[in-house]
């Protein structure tokens, strides 16, 4: 019998944990997943996620038990409402019109907890990676060193190295340099607060005050996730004076007339928790799934940073991981041990799909740009071309064909 192929996964986030669980179950592979944080450290994940129907569809095909666990810990995402800050409705799209199943709304920390606990035996926590590079044994293989509990570790002769270490991927940086981010001209503030809204906020809704947009939805157990956006020039630092309660009121409350009760509650919540808000620029980065010379795969944010407008970051990370797990499993079960062929099959399955999702996310950002008209921006999103694209995004998961 041939030796198990050595697989090392760096990063047990969304994509890495899904993959560690599925690949770890295959006797033909010896799988190790290194995670930087401690087992219960979700400190970077204090926010809510809306995960698209396409991710749940892909995960249910790849790992029905895991998809069920994630769904059980979430609320269904079933509609997309858009309104003006005074409550005037612009559109209300039931996702059943564009998807075969619901999406979900979940706390990010809860998603991590479930995905990581599903892959428990294969994840090593508290690992600080100290070196990633080619192996001297075989030019296609790689070598990784790390410290764990104060001790130095090394794995050489890695047959497949998978970088699922997020947007600032050390794996991708080691082989091809980190891609230069491309800014889409929008800053986003995000926060998770207790739900004291008495039902004013539930499923995914956006409220526009000119080019400023609030987005909010309820997540279990009793929280509301709020995101607010501001147009910004690519090279301008985020001004500190945007971060004050007064500036938030000015951005999100209508100048003339009363806000809807939901918007008033959201702005009050933002002002109360202004100091806790997480601010970032919307950006995307060039797509790369594999290295031409080596047996290295990137998935999720390390393969493609994505504008968050349609909630496709974690969503596509789940689709990526489901695709890679299914293709590798099929190849291994067919006795196909040519790792380059696996990687080519994953790249072929995912590249166009990701470019489509990235392009649609940027096109849907039109209403967030300087001087955008939310009414016109909402109108074209109710028309057939956009509805068809959304249906393609939410229905056509790209899981590829066996190498
Ligand atoms: C505030 C916020 C809100 C978001 N909202 C949404 C949303 O509503 N819907 C959506 O679909 N997406 C959303 N996203 C995007 C989404 O979170 C990411 O796209 C997604 O987490 C990417 O998954 P990933 O597996 O590629 O990486 P991650 O989930 O980021 O996981 C990377 C993992 O690698 C680990 N790691 C990093 N470097 C190393 C290293 N050197 N060694 C070991 N481990 C390492 C990290 O600790 C982490 O566990 C949001 C992002 C942010 C910041």
PDB file of C-alpha atoms in Angstrom, residues 48-57 59 66-78 95 101-107 110-111 114-115 203-204 217-220 311 314-315 318:
ATOM      1  CA  UNK A  48     -22.502  38.724  12.483  1.00  0.00           C
ATOM      2  CA  UNK A  49     -22.479  37.120   9.059  1.00  0.00           C
ATOM      3  CA  UNK A  50     -25.131  36.622   6.434  1.00  0.00           C
ATOM      4  CA  UNK A  51     -24.059  33.533   4.546  1.00  0.00           C
ATOM      5  CA  UNK A  52     -25.535  33.089   1.078  1.00  0.00           C
ATOM      6  CA  UNK A  53     -27.833  30.208   0.061  1.00  0.00           C
ATOM      7  CA  UNK A  54     -25.071  29.002  -2.282  1.00  0.00           C
ATOM      8  CA  UNK A  55     -22.748  28.231   0.655  1.00  0.00           C
ATOM      9  CA  UNK A  56     -25.395  26.186   2.428  1.00  0.00           C
ATOM     10  CA  UNK A  57     -26.225  24.354  -0.791  1.00  0.00           C
ATOM     11  CA  UNK A  59     -21.884  22.464   2.185  1.00  0.00           C
ATOM     12  CA  UNK A  66     -21.920  19.900   9.151  1.00  0.00           C
ATOM     13  CA  UNK A  67     -24.417  21.896   7.077  1.00  0.00           C
ATOM     14  CA  UNK A  68     -27.159  20.848   9.472  1.00  0.00           C
ATOM     15  CA  UNK A  69     -25.119  21.828  12.549  1.00  0.00           C
ATOM     16  CA  UNK A  70     -24.423  25.272  11.072  1.00  0.00           C
ATOM     17  CA  UNK A  71     -28.051  25.775  10.053  1.00  0.00           C
ATOM     18  CA  UNK A  72     -29.323  24.763  13.492  1.00  0.00           C
ATOM     19  CA  UNK A  73     -27.168  27.420  15.171  1.00  0.00           C
ATOM     20  CA  UNK A  74     -28.414  30.180  12.850  1.00  0.00           C
ATOM     21  CA  UNK A  75     -31.515  32.028  11.732  1.00  0.00           C
ATOM     22  CA  UNK A  76     -32.708  31.672   8.136  1.00  0.00           C
ATOM     23  CA  UNK A  77     -31.879  34.449   5.672  1.00  0.00           C
ATOM     24  CA  UNK A  78     -35.029  34.575   3.547  1.00  0.00           C
ATOM     25  CA  UNK A  95     -34.737  34.870  -1.623  1.00  0.00           C
ATOM     26  CA  UNK A 101     -32.768  27.160  -0.237  1.00  0.00           C
ATOM     27  CA  UNK A 102     -32.398  29.765   2.518  1.00  0.00           C
ATOM     28  CA  UNK A 103     -29.145  31.448   3.451  1.00  0.00           C
ATOM     29  CA  UNK A 104     -28.292  31.861   7.129  1.00  0.00           C
ATOM     30  CA  UNK A 105     -27.625  34.596   9.687  1.00  0.00           C
ATOM     31  CA  UNK A 106     -25.124  33.647  12.371  1.00  0.00           C
ATOM     32  CA  UNK A 107     -22.539  35.078  14.754  1.00  0.00           C
ATOM     33  CA  UNK A 110     -20.483  30.648  16.479  1.00  0.00           C
ATOM     34  CA  UNK A 111     -19.703  29.668  12.890  1.00  0.00           C
ATOM     35  CA  UNK A 114     -19.072  24.772  14.988  1.00  0.00           C
ATOM     36  CA  UNK A 115     -16.716  24.381  12.030  1.00  0.00           C
ATOM     37  CA  UNK A 203     -34.187  39.642   8.455  1.00  0.00           C
ATOM     38  CA  UNK A 204     -31.584  41.306   6.179  1.00  0.00           C
ATOM     39  CA  UNK A 217     -30.191  41.756  10.732  1.00  0.00           C
ATOM     40  CA  UNK A 218     -30.871  39.685  13.829  1.00  0.00           C
ATOM     41  CA  UNK A 219     -28.577  36.766  14.768  1.00  0.00           C
ATOM     42  CA  UNK A 220     -28.906  34.166  17.541  1.00  0.00           C
ATOM     43  CA  UNK A 311     -22.108  38.806   1.736  1.00  0.00           C
ATOM     44  CA  UNK A 314     -17.364  33.535   3.981  1.00  0.00           C
ATOM     45  CA  UNK A 315     -19.949  32.234   1.514  1.00  0.00           C
ATOM     46  CA  UNK A 318     -17.442  27.634   2.110  1.00  0.00           C
TER      47      UNK A 318
END
